[in-house]
Short mmCIF file of C-alpha atoms in Angstrom, two decimals:
data_model
loop_
_atom_site.label_atom_id
_atom_site.label_comp_id
_atom_site.label_asym_id
_atom_site.label_seq_id
_atom_site.Cartn_x
_atom_site.Cartn_y
_atom_site.Cartn_z
CA MET H 1 0.00 0.00 0.00
CA SER H 2 1.39 3.39 -0.99
CA ARG H 3 2.20 6.03 1.60
CA SER H 4 -0.63 8.28 0.37
CA MET H 5 -3.13 5.45 0.77
CA VAL H 6 -1.87 4.78 4.30
CA LEU H 7 -2.21 8.45 5.21
CA LEU H 8 -5.72 8.54 3.74
CA ALA H 9 -6.72 5.47 5.74
CA GLN H 10 -5.35 7.05 8.91
CA LEU H 11 -7.20 10.30 8.21
CA LEU H 12 -10.46 8.43 7.64
CA GLY H 13 -9.85 6.47 10.84
CA LEU H 14 -9.37 9.68 12.82
CA ILE H 15 -12.45 11.32 11.30
CA THR H 16 -14.52 8.23 12.09
CA ALA H 17 -13.23 8.22 15.67
CA LEU H 18 -14.19 11.89 16.00
CA LEU H 19 -17.69 11.23 14.66
CA ILE H 20 -18.24 8.20 16.91
CA GLY H 21 -16.82 10.13 19.85
CA ALA H 22 -19.13 13.08 19.15
CA ILE H 23 -22.19 10.81 18.95
CA LEU H 24 -21.32 9.10 22.23
CA ARG H 25 -20.71 12.39 24.03
CA PHE H 26 -23.85 14.21 22.86
CA TRP H 27 -26.19 11.21 23.03
CA ASN H 28 -28.64 11.71 25.95
CA LEU H 29 -26.51 14.63 27.13
CA ASP H 30 -29.33 16.22 29.16
CA ALA H 31 -31.12 13.01 30.17
CA LYS H 32 -29.31 12.37 33.45
CA PRO H 33 -30.12 14.38 36.59
CA LEU H 34 -27.84 17.19 37.66
CA TRP H 35 -25.98 16.35 40.87
CA MET H 36 -24.36 18.55 43.49
CA ASP H 37 -21.14 19.47 41.66
CA GLU H 38 -22.98 20.18 38.42
CA VAL H 39 -25.40 22.44 40.30
CA ILE H 40 -22.38 24.33 41.64
CA THR H 41 -21.14 24.72 38.06
CA ALA H 42 -24.53 25.95 36.88
CA ILE H 43 -24.85 28.54 39.68
CA PHE H 44 -21.46 30.15 39.06
CA SER H 45 -21.47 29.88 35.25
CA MET H 46 -24.95 31.43 35.11
CA GLY H 47 -23.47 34.49 36.82
CA ARG H 48 -25.28 33.79 40.08
CA ASN H 49 -24.35 32.92 43.67
CA TYR H 50 -25.70 31.04 46.66
CA PHE H 51 -27.24 34.14 48.22
CA GLU H 52 -29.85 34.08 45.45
CA VAL H 53 -31.12 30.66 46.57
CA PRO H 54 -34.28 30.87 48.71
CA VAL H 55 -33.61 29.37 52.14
CA GLU H 56 -35.53 29.05 55.41
CA GLN H 57 -38.81 28.99 53.46
CA PHE H 58 -40.89 26.74 51.27
CA PHE H 59 -40.73 27.36 47.53
CA SER H 60 -42.29 25.62 44.57
CA VAL H 61 -39.74 23.63 42.56
CA SER H 62 -40.97 25.53 39.50
CA VAL H 63 -39.13 28.67 40.70
CA LEU H 64 -35.85 26.89 39.95
CA ASP H 65 -36.35 27.88 36.32
CA GLN H 66 -35.79 31.48 37.36
CA LEU H 67 -32.73 30.68 39.48
CA PHE H 68 -31.01 28.88 36.60
CA GLN H 69 -31.47 31.61 34.04
CA LEU H 70 -28.34 33.22 32.63
CA LYS H 71 -27.46 36.58 34.20
CA PRO H 72 -24.71 38.18 32.09
CA THR H 73 -21.77 39.37 34.15
CA THR H 74 -18.00 39.73 33.94
CA CYS H 75 -15.29 37.15 34.54
CA ALA H 76 -13.99 39.33 37.38
CA ASN H 77 -17.36 39.06 39.18
CA ILE H 78 -17.45 35.29 38.65
CA ALA H 79 -13.88 35.00 39.97
CA GLN H 80 -14.85 36.99 43.07
CA THR H 81 -17.85 34.75 43.72
CA VAL H 82 -15.86 31.56 43.17
CA SER H 83 -13.05 32.73 45.46
CA VAL H 84 -15.51 33.07 48.36
CA GLN H 85 -18.18 30.45 47.73
CA SER H 86 -16.15 27.64 46.15
CA VAL H 87 -12.81 25.83 46.31
CA HIS H 88 -12.03 25.98 42.58
CA PRO H 89 -10.19 28.35 40.23
CA PRO H 90 -12.38 30.60 38.06
CA LEU H 91 -11.41 30.14 34.42
CA PHE H 92 -13.71 27.23 33.55
CA PHE H 93 -16.73 29.06 34.96
CA CYS H 94 -15.83 32.21 33.00
CA TRP H 95 -15.50 30.26 29.75
CA LEU H 96 -18.74 28.38 30.37
CA HIS H 97 -20.53 31.67 31.14
CA GLN H 98 -19.48 33.00 27.72
CA TRP H 99 -20.39 29.67 26.09
CA LEU H 100 -23.91 29.84 27.53
CA GLN H 101 -24.40 33.22 25.85
CA TRP H 102 -23.53 31.72 22.46
CA VAL H 103 -25.33 28.36 22.57
CA PRO H 104 -29.15 28.09 22.43
CA GLY H 105 -31.33 25.32 23.84
CA ASP H 106 -32.28 23.75 27.15
CA TRP H 107 -30.08 25.05 29.96
CA VAL H 108 -29.06 21.58 31.22
CA TRP H 109 -27.88 20.60 27.71
CA ARG H 110 -26.07 23.91 27.31
CA VAL H 111 -24.27 23.71 30.65
CA ARG H 112 -22.94 20.23 29.78
CA SER H 113 -22.22 20.84 26.09
CA LEU H 114 -18.90 22.66 26.60
CA SER H 115 -17.48 19.58 28.34
CA ALA H 116 -18.72 17.40 25.47
CA VAL H 117 -17.05 19.63 22.88
CA ALA H 118 -13.81 19.59 24.87
CA GLY H 119 -14.10 15.81 25.07
CA ILE H 120 -14.22 15.64 21.27
CA GLY H 121 -11.23 17.96 21.15
CA ALA H 122 -9.36 15.55 23.45
CA ILE H 123 -9.74 12.81 20.80
CA ALA H 124 -7.99 14.96 18.21
CA ALA H 125 -5.43 16.18 20.75
CA VAL H 126 -4.38 12.69 21.89
CA TYR H 127 -4.02 11.75 18.23
CA GLY H 128 -1.64 14.69 17.89
CA LEU H 129 0.27 13.64 21.02
CA ASN H 130 0.94 10.13 19.72
CA ARG H 131 1.64 11.42 16.22
CA VAL H 132 4.42 13.62 17.62
CA ALA H 133 5.65 10.95 20.03
CA PHE H 134 5.37 7.80 17.90
CA SER H 135 3.54 7.81 14.55
CA SER H 136 0.27 8.71 12.84
CA SER H 137 -0.92 5.10 13.22
CA ALA H 138 -0.27 5.20 16.96
CA GLY H 139 -2.15 8.50 17.04
CA THR H 140 -5.19 7.04 15.29
CA ILE H 141 -5.36 4.11 17.72
CA ALA H 142 -5.04 6.46 20.70
CA GLY H 143 -7.81 8.63 19.24
CA TRP H 144 -10.07 5.59 19.06
CA VAL H 145 -9.17 4.56 22.61
CA MET H 146 -10.18 8.04 23.80
CA ALA H 147 -13.32 8.08 21.62
CA VAL H 148 -14.78 4.86 23.09
CA SER H 149 -13.44 5.17 26.63
CA PRO H 150 -16.36 4.96 29.09
CA PHE H 151 -14.34 7.12 31.47
CA ALA H 152 -13.80 9.83 28.84
CA VAL H 153 -17.47 9.77 27.80
CA TYR H 154 -18.56 10.03 31.43
CA LEU H 155 -16.34 13.07 31.98
CA SER H 156 -17.56 14.63 28.72
CA GLN H 157 -21.18 14.43 29.90
CA GLU H 158 -20.45 16.15 33.21
CA ALA H 159 -20.96 19.89 33.60
CA ARG H 160 -17.59 20.07 35.31
CA HIS H 161 -14.03 21.14 34.58
CA TYR H 162 -12.49 17.78 33.65
CA THR H 163 -12.29 17.55 29.86
CA ILE H 164 -10.91 21.08 29.43
CA PRO H 165 -7.99 20.50 31.84
CA MET H 166 -7.48 17.16 30.07
CA LEU H 167 -6.96 19.16 26.88
CA PHE H 168 -4.40 21.31 28.67
CA VAL H 169 -2.60 18.20 29.94
CA ILE H 170 -2.46 16.75 26.43
CA VAL H 171 -1.10 19.97 24.92
CA SER H 172 1.48 20.28 27.69
CA LEU H 173 2.53 16.65 27.10
CA VAL H 174 3.01 17.44 23.41
CA GLY H 175 5.30 20.27 24.48
CA LEU H 176 7.10 17.95 26.89
CA ILE H 177 7.70 15.38 24.13
CA ARG H 178 8.98 18.13 21.83
CA ILE H 179 11.38 19.27 24.58
CA GLN H 180 12.56 15.67 25.04
CA GLN H 181 13.11 15.21 21.30
CA ASP H 182 15.06 18.47 21.07
CA LEU H 183 17.23 17.59 24.06
CA LEU H 184 17.92 14.18 22.59
CA HIS H 185 19.47 15.92 19.59
CA GLY H 186 21.27 18.53 21.67
CA LYS H 187 18.86 21.38 20.84
CA ARG H 188 16.53 23.74 22.69
CA SER H 189 13.62 25.64 21.13
CA LEU H 190 12.65 28.88 22.86
CA LYS H 191 9.13 28.76 21.33
CA VAL H 192 8.50 25.25 22.64
CA TRP H 193 9.72 26.09 26.14
CA LEU H 194 7.66 29.30 26.26
CA GLY H 195 4.52 27.58 24.96
CA TRP H 196 4.92 24.72 27.43
CA THR H 197 5.35 27.19 30.30
CA VAL H 198 2.30 29.26 29.38
CA VAL H 199 0.02 26.24 28.86
CA ASN H 200 0.97 24.81 32.25
CA GLY H 201 0.58 28.18 33.98
CA VAL H 202 -2.88 28.85 32.54
CA SER H 203 -4.04 25.29 33.36
CA PHE H 204 -3.76 26.16 37.07
CA TYR H 205 -6.69 28.56 36.62
CA VAL H 206 -8.82 25.77 35.12
CA HIS H 207 -8.30 23.09 37.78
CA TYR H 208 -6.06 22.94 40.84
CA PHE H 209 -5.04 19.37 39.99
CA ALA H 210 -3.02 20.89 37.16
CA ILE H 211 -0.37 21.38 39.87
CA LEU H 212 -0.01 17.59 40.00
CA ALA H 213 0.40 17.40 36.23
CA ILE H 214 2.97 20.20 36.26
CA ALA H 215 5.01 18.57 39.03
CA ALA H 216 4.87 15.19 37.23
CA GLN H 217 6.18 16.82 34.05
CA PHE H 218 9.13 18.29 35.93
CA PHE H 219 9.71 14.85 37.41
CA ALA H 220 9.79 13.41 33.87
CA LEU H 221 12.34 16.08 32.87
CA LEU H 222 14.42 15.16 35.93
CA VAL H 223 14.41 11.50 34.88
CA LEU H 224 15.33 12.51 31.32
CA GLN H 225 18.21 14.70 32.49
CA ILE H 226 19.60 11.89 34.60
CA ARG H 227 19.39 9.42 31.73
CA LEU H 228 20.86 11.69 29.04
CA ARG H 229 24.62 12.01 28.70
CA HIS H 230 25.08 15.53 27.38
CA PRO H 231 28.21 17.67 27.65
CA LEU H 232 28.37 19.41 31.02
CA ARG H 233 27.80 22.90 29.62
CA PHE H 234 24.63 21.90 27.71
CA TRP H 235 23.46 19.89 30.74
CA TRP H 236 23.65 22.94 33.02
CA ARG H 237 21.97 25.18 30.46
CA THR H 238 19.12 22.72 30.25
CA TRP H 239 18.73 22.87 34.02
CA GLY H 240 18.64 26.63 33.68
CA ALA H 241 15.82 26.36 31.13
CA ILE H 242 13.91 24.04 33.46
CA ALA H 243 14.35 26.46 36.38
CA LEU H 244 13.25 29.46 34.30
CA SER H 245 10.15 27.59 33.12
CA GLY H 246 9.31 26.73 36.71
CA LEU H 247 9.65 30.36 37.73
CA GLY H 248 7.52 31.39 34.75
CA ILE H 249 4.74 29.02 35.80
CA VAL H 250 4.88 30.36 39.37
CA ALA H 251 4.71 33.92 38.03
CA ILE H 252 1.60 33.12 35.96
CA CYS H 253 -0.07 31.47 38.95
CA SER H 254 0.98 34.05 41.55
CA PRO H 255 -2.13 36.32 41.36
CA TRP H 256 -4.31 33.43 42.55
CA LEU H 257 -1.91 31.66 44.93
CA SER H 258 -3.25 33.32 48.09
CA THR H 259 -6.80 32.30 47.14
CA PHE H 260 -5.57 28.78 46.43
CA ALA H 261 -3.92 28.64 49.87
CA SER H 262 -7.22 29.62 51.50
CA HIS H 263 -9.14 27.04 49.46
CA ILE H 264 -7.03 24.01 50.41
CA SER H 265 -7.82 24.55 54.10
CA ARG H 266 -11.58 24.94 53.61
CA PRO H 267 -13.92 22.37 55.24
CA GLU H 268 -15.43 21.50 51.83
CA THR H 269 -12.54 19.05 51.31
CA ASP H 270 -13.04 17.22 54.61
CA TRP H 271 -15.15 14.53 52.95
CA LEU H 272 -11.94 13.15 51.41
CA ALA H 273 -10.53 12.18 54.82
CA THR H 274 -9.22 8.63 54.89
CA SER H 275 -10.93 6.02 57.03
CA ASP H 276 -9.12 4.50 60.01
CA ALA H 277 -11.99 2.30 61.16
CA ALA H 278 -9.96 -0.91 60.82
CA TRP H 279 -6.31 -1.92 60.51
CA TRP H 280 -6.84 -3.01 56.91
CA SER H 281 -8.38 0.31 55.83
CA PHE H 282 -5.03 1.34 54.30
CA LEU H 283 -5.71 -1.25 51.58
CA ILE H 284 -8.93 0.46 50.44
CA PRO H 285 -7.19 3.14 48.31
CA LEU H 286 -5.23 0.39 46.52
CA TYR H 287 -8.46 -1.34 45.54
CA GLN H 288 -9.97 2.00 44.50
CA PHE H 289 -6.88 2.76 42.41
CA ALA H 290 -7.30 -0.52 40.53
CA ALA H 291 -11.03 0.09 40.03
CA GLY H 292 -10.27 3.58 38.69
CA TRP H 293 -7.84 2.16 36.13
CA LEU H 294 -10.31 -0.53 35.11
CA VAL H 295 -13.15 1.85 34.26
CA MET H 296 -10.89 3.78 31.91
CA VAL H 297 -11.41 1.02 29.33
CA VAL H 298 -14.41 -1.04 30.45
CA SER H 299 -17.42 -0.37 32.66
CA PHE H 300 -20.38 -2.75 32.94
CA PRO H 301 -23.41 -2.27 35.24
CA VAL H 302 -22.70 -3.27 38.85
CA GLU H 303 -24.61 -0.58 40.80
CA TYR H 304 -28.20 -1.26 41.92
CA GLN H 305 -28.29 -4.48 39.88
CA PRO H 306 -29.37 -8.06 40.71
CA ILE H 307 -26.55 -10.14 42.17
CA TRP H 308 -26.26 -12.35 39.08
CA VAL H 309 -25.79 -9.27 36.88
CA ILE H 310 -23.13 -7.92 39.25
CA VAL H 311 -21.23 -11.23 39.22
CA LEU H 312 -21.34 -11.60 35.44
CA ALA H 313 -20.35 -7.96 34.87
CA ALA H 314 -17.48 -8.14 37.38
CA VAL H 315 -16.12 -11.38 35.92
CA ALA H 316 -16.34 -10.03 32.36
CA MET H 317 -14.56 -6.81 33.33
CA LEU H 318 -11.78 -8.66 35.15
CA LEU H 319 -11.21 -11.00 32.20
CA PHE H 320 -11.08 -8.04 29.83
CA ALA H 321 -8.74 -6.23 32.22
CA GLY H 322 -6.42 -9.24 32.19
CA TRP H 323 -6.31 -9.14 28.40
CA ILE H 324 -5.66 -5.39 28.33
CA VAL H 325 -2.86 -5.63 30.91
CA TRP H 326 -1.22 -8.48 28.98
CA CYS H 327 -1.36 -6.56 25.69
CA VAL H 328 -0.21 -3.24 27.13
CA LEU H 329 2.70 -4.73 29.08
CA LYS H 330 3.84 -6.60 25.98
CA GLY H 331 3.53 -3.45 23.88
CA LEU H 332 5.32 -1.28 26.44
CA LYS H 333 8.23 -3.71 26.50
CA LEU H 334 8.56 -3.40 22.72
CA LEU H 335 8.33 0.40 22.91
CA TRP H 336 10.93 0.52 25.68
CA ASN H 337 13.41 -1.70 23.84
CA ASP H 338 13.11 0.15 20.53
CA PRO H 339 15.61 3.07 20.37
CA LYS H 340 13.16 4.96 18.13
CA THR H 341 10.41 4.97 20.80
CA HIS H 342 12.35 4.48 24.04
CA TRP H 343 12.65 8.12 25.10
CA GLU H 344 9.05 9.08 24.36
CA THR H 345 7.90 6.02 26.31
CA LEU H 346 10.18 7.04 29.16
CA ILE H 347 8.65 10.53 29.30
CA LEU H 348 5.02 9.35 29.27
CA MET H 349 5.66 6.55 31.78
CA SER H 350 7.59 8.92 34.06
CA PHE H 351 4.68 11.36 33.93
CA VAL H 352 2.14 8.66 34.89
CA ILE H 353 4.38 7.33 37.67
CA GLY H 354 4.93 10.87 38.94
CA VAL H 355 1.18 11.55 39.23
CA LEU H 356 0.57 8.17 40.90
CA VAL H 357 3.27 8.90 43.48
CA GLU H 358 1.58 12.24 44.15
CA PHE H 359 -1.77 10.50 44.57
CA PHE H 360 -0.28 8.04 47.06
CA ALA H 361 1.30 10.93 48.96
CA ILE H 362 -2.04 12.75 49.12
CA VAL H 363 -3.76 9.60 50.39
CA TYR H 364 -1.20 8.24 52.85
CA ILE H 365 0.61 11.40 53.98
CA LEU H 366 -2.01 14.15 53.75
CA GLY H 367 -4.88 11.82 54.66
CA LYS H 368 -7.09 12.82 51.70
CA ASP H 369 -8.42 9.74 49.92
CA ILE H 370 -8.84 11.08 46.39
CA THR H 371 -9.11 7.49 45.11
CA GLN H 372 -12.75 7.53 46.29
CA VAL H 373 -13.65 9.39 43.10
CA PRO H 374 -12.29 7.87 39.86
CA ARG H 375 -12.98 11.13 38.00
CA TYR H 376 -9.81 12.64 39.52
CA ASN H 377 -7.80 10.25 37.34
CA PHE H 378 -8.51 12.68 34.49
CA ILE H 379 -5.22 14.39 35.27
CA TYR H 380 -3.09 11.50 34.00
CA TYR H 381 -5.59 9.61 31.84
CA PRO H 382 -4.36 11.27 28.58
CA ALA H 383 -0.90 9.76 29.08
CA VAL H 384 -2.43 6.36 29.87
CA CYS H 385 -4.55 6.63 26.72
CA ALA H 386 -1.47 7.53 24.66
CA LEU H 387 0.50 4.58 26.03
CA ILE H 388 -2.37 2.16 25.38
CA GLY H 389 -2.62 3.40 21.79
CA ALA H 390 1.15 3.18 21.26
CA SER H 391 1.26 -0.33 22.78
CA PHE H 392 -1.38 -1.69 20.39
CA TRP H 393 0.35 0.07 17.49
CA LYS H 394 3.61 -1.65 18.37
CA LEU H 395 1.89 -5.05 18.66
CA GLN H 396 0.31 -4.97 15.22
CA PRO H 397 -0.37 -6.97 13.11
CA SER H 398 -0.94 -9.69 15.76
CA LYS H 399 -4.55 -10.95 15.67
CA PHE H 400 -4.82 -11.71 19.37
CA GLU H 401 -3.87 -8.16 20.30
CA ASN H 402 -6.15 -6.51 17.75
CA PRO H 403 -7.46 -3.18 19.13
CA LEU H 404 -10.85 -3.76 17.46
CA PHE H 405 -11.84 -5.86 20.48
CA LEU H 406 -10.89 -2.93 22.73
CA TYR H 407 -13.02 -0.57 20.60
CA PHE H 408 -16.03 -2.91 20.76
CA VAL H 409 -15.92 -3.41 24.54
CA GLY H 410 -15.27 0.29 25.08
CA GLY H 411 -18.18 1.25 22.82
CA LEU H 412 -20.49 -1.15 24.66
CA SER H 413 -19.37 0.34 27.97
CA CYS H 414 -20.12 3.82 26.64
CA VAL H 415 -23.68 2.75 25.85
CA PHE H 416 -24.05 1.73 29.50
CA VAL H 417 -22.70 5.13 30.56
CA ILE H 418 -25.10 6.99 28.29
CA SER H 419 -28.01 4.85 29.53
CA ASN H 420 -27.23 5.82 33.15
CA LEU H 421 -26.38 2.24 34.14
CA VAL H 422 -22.79 2.96 35.17
CA PHE H 423 -21.08 6.04 36.61
CA LEU H 424 -24.33 6.88 38.41
CA LYS H 425 -24.61 10.41 39.75
CA PRO H 426 -23.52 10.67 43.40
CA TYR H 427 -26.47 10.61 45.80
CA THR H 428 -28.64 9.43 42.85
CA PRO H 429 -31.01 12.44 42.79
CA ASP H 430 -33.28 10.68 40.27
CA ARG H 431 -33.82 7.74 42.63
CA VAL H 432 -34.45 10.09 45.54
CA ALA H 433 -37.07 11.91 43.46
CA GLN H 434 -38.76 8.61 42.50
CA ASN H 435 -38.99 7.56 46.15
CA ILE H 436 -40.27 10.94 47.33
CA LEU H 437 -42.73 11.75 44.58
CA SER H 438 -46.37 10.90 45.18
CA PRO H 439 -49.74 12.00 43.70
CA ASN H 440 -50.49 13.71 47.01
CA CYS H 441 -49.36 17.19 47.90
CA SER H 442 -45.85 16.88 49.31
CA ALA H 443 -43.45 19.06 51.25
CA ILE H 444 -39.73 18.31 51.40
CA VAL H 445 -37.27 19.85 53.82
CA MET H 446 -33.52 19.38 53.67
CA SER H 447 -31.09 20.56 56.29
CA TYR H 448 -27.94 22.38 55.22
CA ASN H 449 -24.71 23.32 56.92
CA ASP H 450 -22.75 24.92 54.08
CA PHE H 451 -22.95 25.93 50.43
CA GLN H 452 -22.34 22.36 49.24
CA ASP H 453 -25.40 21.15 51.15
CA ILE H 454 -27.43 23.84 49.41
CA ALA H 455 -26.19 22.63 46.02
CA LEU H 456 -26.99 19.04 46.99
CA GLY H 457 -30.52 20.04 47.97
CA LEU H 458 -31.01 21.94 44.72
CA GLY H 459 -29.99 18.78 42.86
CA PHE H 460 -32.77 16.87 44.60
CA ALA H 461 -35.25 19.68 43.92
CA LEU H 462 -34.34 19.72 40.21
CA ALA H 463 -34.81 15.96 39.98
CA ILE H 464 -38.22 16.28 41.67
CA GLN H 465 -39.16 19.03 39.23
CA THR H 466 -38.20 16.80 36.28
CA GLN H 467 -40.17 13.85 37.65
CA GLU H 468 -43.26 16.01 38.22
CA GLN H 469 -43.25 17.05 34.57
CA SER H 470 -43.85 13.44 33.53
CA GLN H 471 -46.20 12.29 36.31
CA PRO H 472 -49.69 13.43 37.39
CA CYS H 473 -49.12 14.83 40.86
CA GLN H 474 -49.53 17.96 42.91
CA PRO H 475 -46.58 20.39 42.71
CA SER H 476 -44.08 19.77 45.51
CA ARG H 477 -42.78 22.42 47.84
CA PHE H 478 -39.17 22.37 48.92
CA ALA H 479 -37.30 24.09 51.75
CA LEU H 480 -33.65 24.40 52.74
CA VAL H 481 -33.31 24.92 56.49
CA SER H 482 -30.06 25.53 58.38
CA ARG H 483 -28.82 23.00 60.92
CA THR H 484 -25.80 25.03 62.06
CA GLN H 485 -27.30 25.22 65.58
CA GLY H 486 -27.99 21.49 65.71
CA TYR H 487 -30.93 19.29 64.79
CA GLY H 488 -32.96 20.31 67.83
CA ALA H 489 -33.13 23.88 66.50
CA PHE H 490 -33.67 22.52 62.99
CA TRP H 491 -36.90 20.70 63.89
CA GLN H 492 -38.14 23.79 65.73
CA LYS H 493 -37.56 25.90 62.59
CA VAL H 494 -39.40 23.31 60.48
CA ALA H 495 -42.44 23.60 62.77
CA THR H 496 -42.66 27.35 62.13
CA LEU H 497 -42.33 27.26 58.34
CA LYS H 498 -45.31 28.73 56.56
CA ILE H 499 -46.85 26.67 53.80
CA GLU H 500 -49.56 27.78 51.42
CA ALA H 501 -52.69 25.80 50.54
CA PRO H 502 -53.46 23.09 49.63
CA ARG H 503 -52.63 21.28 52.85
CA ILE H 504 -49.80 18.78 52.68
CA GLN H 505 -50.42 15.05 52.95
CA LYS H 506 -46.80 13.86 52.72
CA PHE H 507 -43.72 15.32 54.38
CA TRP H 508 -40.13 14.29 53.70
CA ALA H 509 -37.04 15.15 55.74
CA ILE H 510 -33.58 14.89 54.16
CA ALA H 511 -31.05 15.15 56.98
CA PRO H 512 -27.30 14.83 56.24
CA GLY H 513 -25.34 13.67 59.27
CA LEU H 514 -28.38 12.32 61.11
CA ARG H 515 -28.69 8.64 61.94
CA MET H 516 -31.90 6.90 61.00
CA ARG H 517 -32.90 6.22 64.63
CA GLU H 518 -32.51 9.92 65.44
CA PHE H 519 -35.36 11.04 63.19
CA PRO H 520 -38.36 12.03 65.37
CA ASP H 521 -41.48 9.88 65.27
CA ARG H 522 -43.67 12.95 64.81
CA VAL H 523 -43.00 16.25 63.09
CA LYS H 524 -45.13 19.38 63.15
CA ILE H 525 -45.35 21.84 60.26
CA GLN H 526 -47.47 24.84 61.01
CA ASP H 527 -50.85 23.27 61.94
CA GLU H 528 -50.08 19.83 60.50
CA SER H 529 -48.95 16.84 62.55
CA CYS H 530 -47.01 14.23 60.56
CA ASP H 531 -46.17 10.70 61.73
CA ARG H 532 -43.10 8.80 60.62
CA ASN H 533 -43.80 6.08 58.07
CA PRO H 534 -41.57 3.04 58.81
CA ALA H 535 -41.95 1.87 55.19
CA GLN H 536 -40.46 5.06 53.80
CA GLN H 537 -36.93 5.22 55.18
CA TYR H 538 -34.01 5.41 52.78
CA ARG H 539 -30.29 6.14 52.76
CA ILE H 540 -28.13 7.10 49.78
CA GLY H 541 -25.08 8.35 51.63
CA ILE H 542 -27.48 10.62 53.52
CA PRO H 543 -30.79 9.52 55.12
CA TYR H 544 -34.26 10.68 54.18
CA VAL H 545 -37.55 9.69 55.80
CA GLY H 546 -41.21 10.04 54.83
CA TYR H 547 -44.01 11.20 57.14
CA ASP H 548 -47.79 10.90 56.74
CA CYS H 549 -49.66 14.08 57.68
CA ARG H 550 -53.20 14.32 59.03
#
């Protein structure tokens, strides 16, 4: 086959991967319920803040349409709000705010669509990474791996800042590979070093985990410097370039560093604290690490499924994982032993190892178990994707290691993601709404202690609003009531809440931090007396209980 025909086939392969990836990312984009973190995104990117949320009073869930309407503002105002009411940098929210002004349609679809577009961009970007590092064929395979990754599709359908920082990581890795290739030939390109510095510096304003990616890239450069045998003068000049780039990144980040320092000590991150309930609890992050790697390539339904489905899905995923590990290890060995691909493989592997070491340090030294949430693996997933693609490229044309099997299983996993069978939203707001909703007139009260609790409650209220649109029932009324003075004061506040006619027949209490036995047997709301229903008691990380009113 001529070179032109090969290039055409590769181009068609990339275009097909982009089309398939786009379909998977936009399919059912607005079908899943918004959860707490996505509500946070919507509030800030709409130009609003938590002080606009009605609290300490009942409101109809229909008023949420007004709260989630775009209010044009400036990036400076959004940054000010985020600095006080969140623990994230501002750039993603500013970009999404501008995006919402350009894109028409339903607000849930719009608020998630920027992530989907960035997810498509990541397919093209990882192709470019492997094209620079290895070959166009390796780039095409990596593009397909990204296109049908259930993990990548999941991130692309979240109204959160994951796929955009992934793009920054990929671009910075391209720069890192270019730096490595130049150093290998005894050269340094000022444009490449400057571009790499700027991309890494700006990424800090998109997601704080960019710091981990930046540190891992410097670790990879350290490994490269140790391995290379350059003349002493060039060696020291290279260290000077590395130091200047580091200072440049710090200079770019410096305007926000004080805010970052205040964010890392905020109580909103306390939920990541590691468990010390048993001596073997230190093993839990290791299991969660492995599970996080697994769902990058395959994810079958195991949540809220019959036991036989869970067993079959788990066995199938483990068998597939065994095949993937065997293929990738074999491919990595070939890449490592080939002088033409050794150094690029060294850089990408050093980057992944660097991030993993940082993760272990965060878990076992700082006591923050970030392995609880696989989505945080987004920071090094692009390098993993590139290495998987390069490994299968190096293995070709072996039939047993054909990547088509990987594409098929990944695509099937993506269908499960899109169908809301895997990567379920935390606290499952749709399931909560299904349990709470009834044809009778209902009132729901949730206690809150901070802004995150308010966002969590709004997620439940939005899910209830969606359910009511498809079911014949009386409009529900929702209230967010503070529990900062304890649950004794909370129940007293609930008793004084005013509620408009018609009279309520069902009352629900959602009470984070309260044990099921601590819910009162009887609750009063204005003139209504409501008795606890023992058949309506649920827990989804937080408990909620139903009461019958008379």
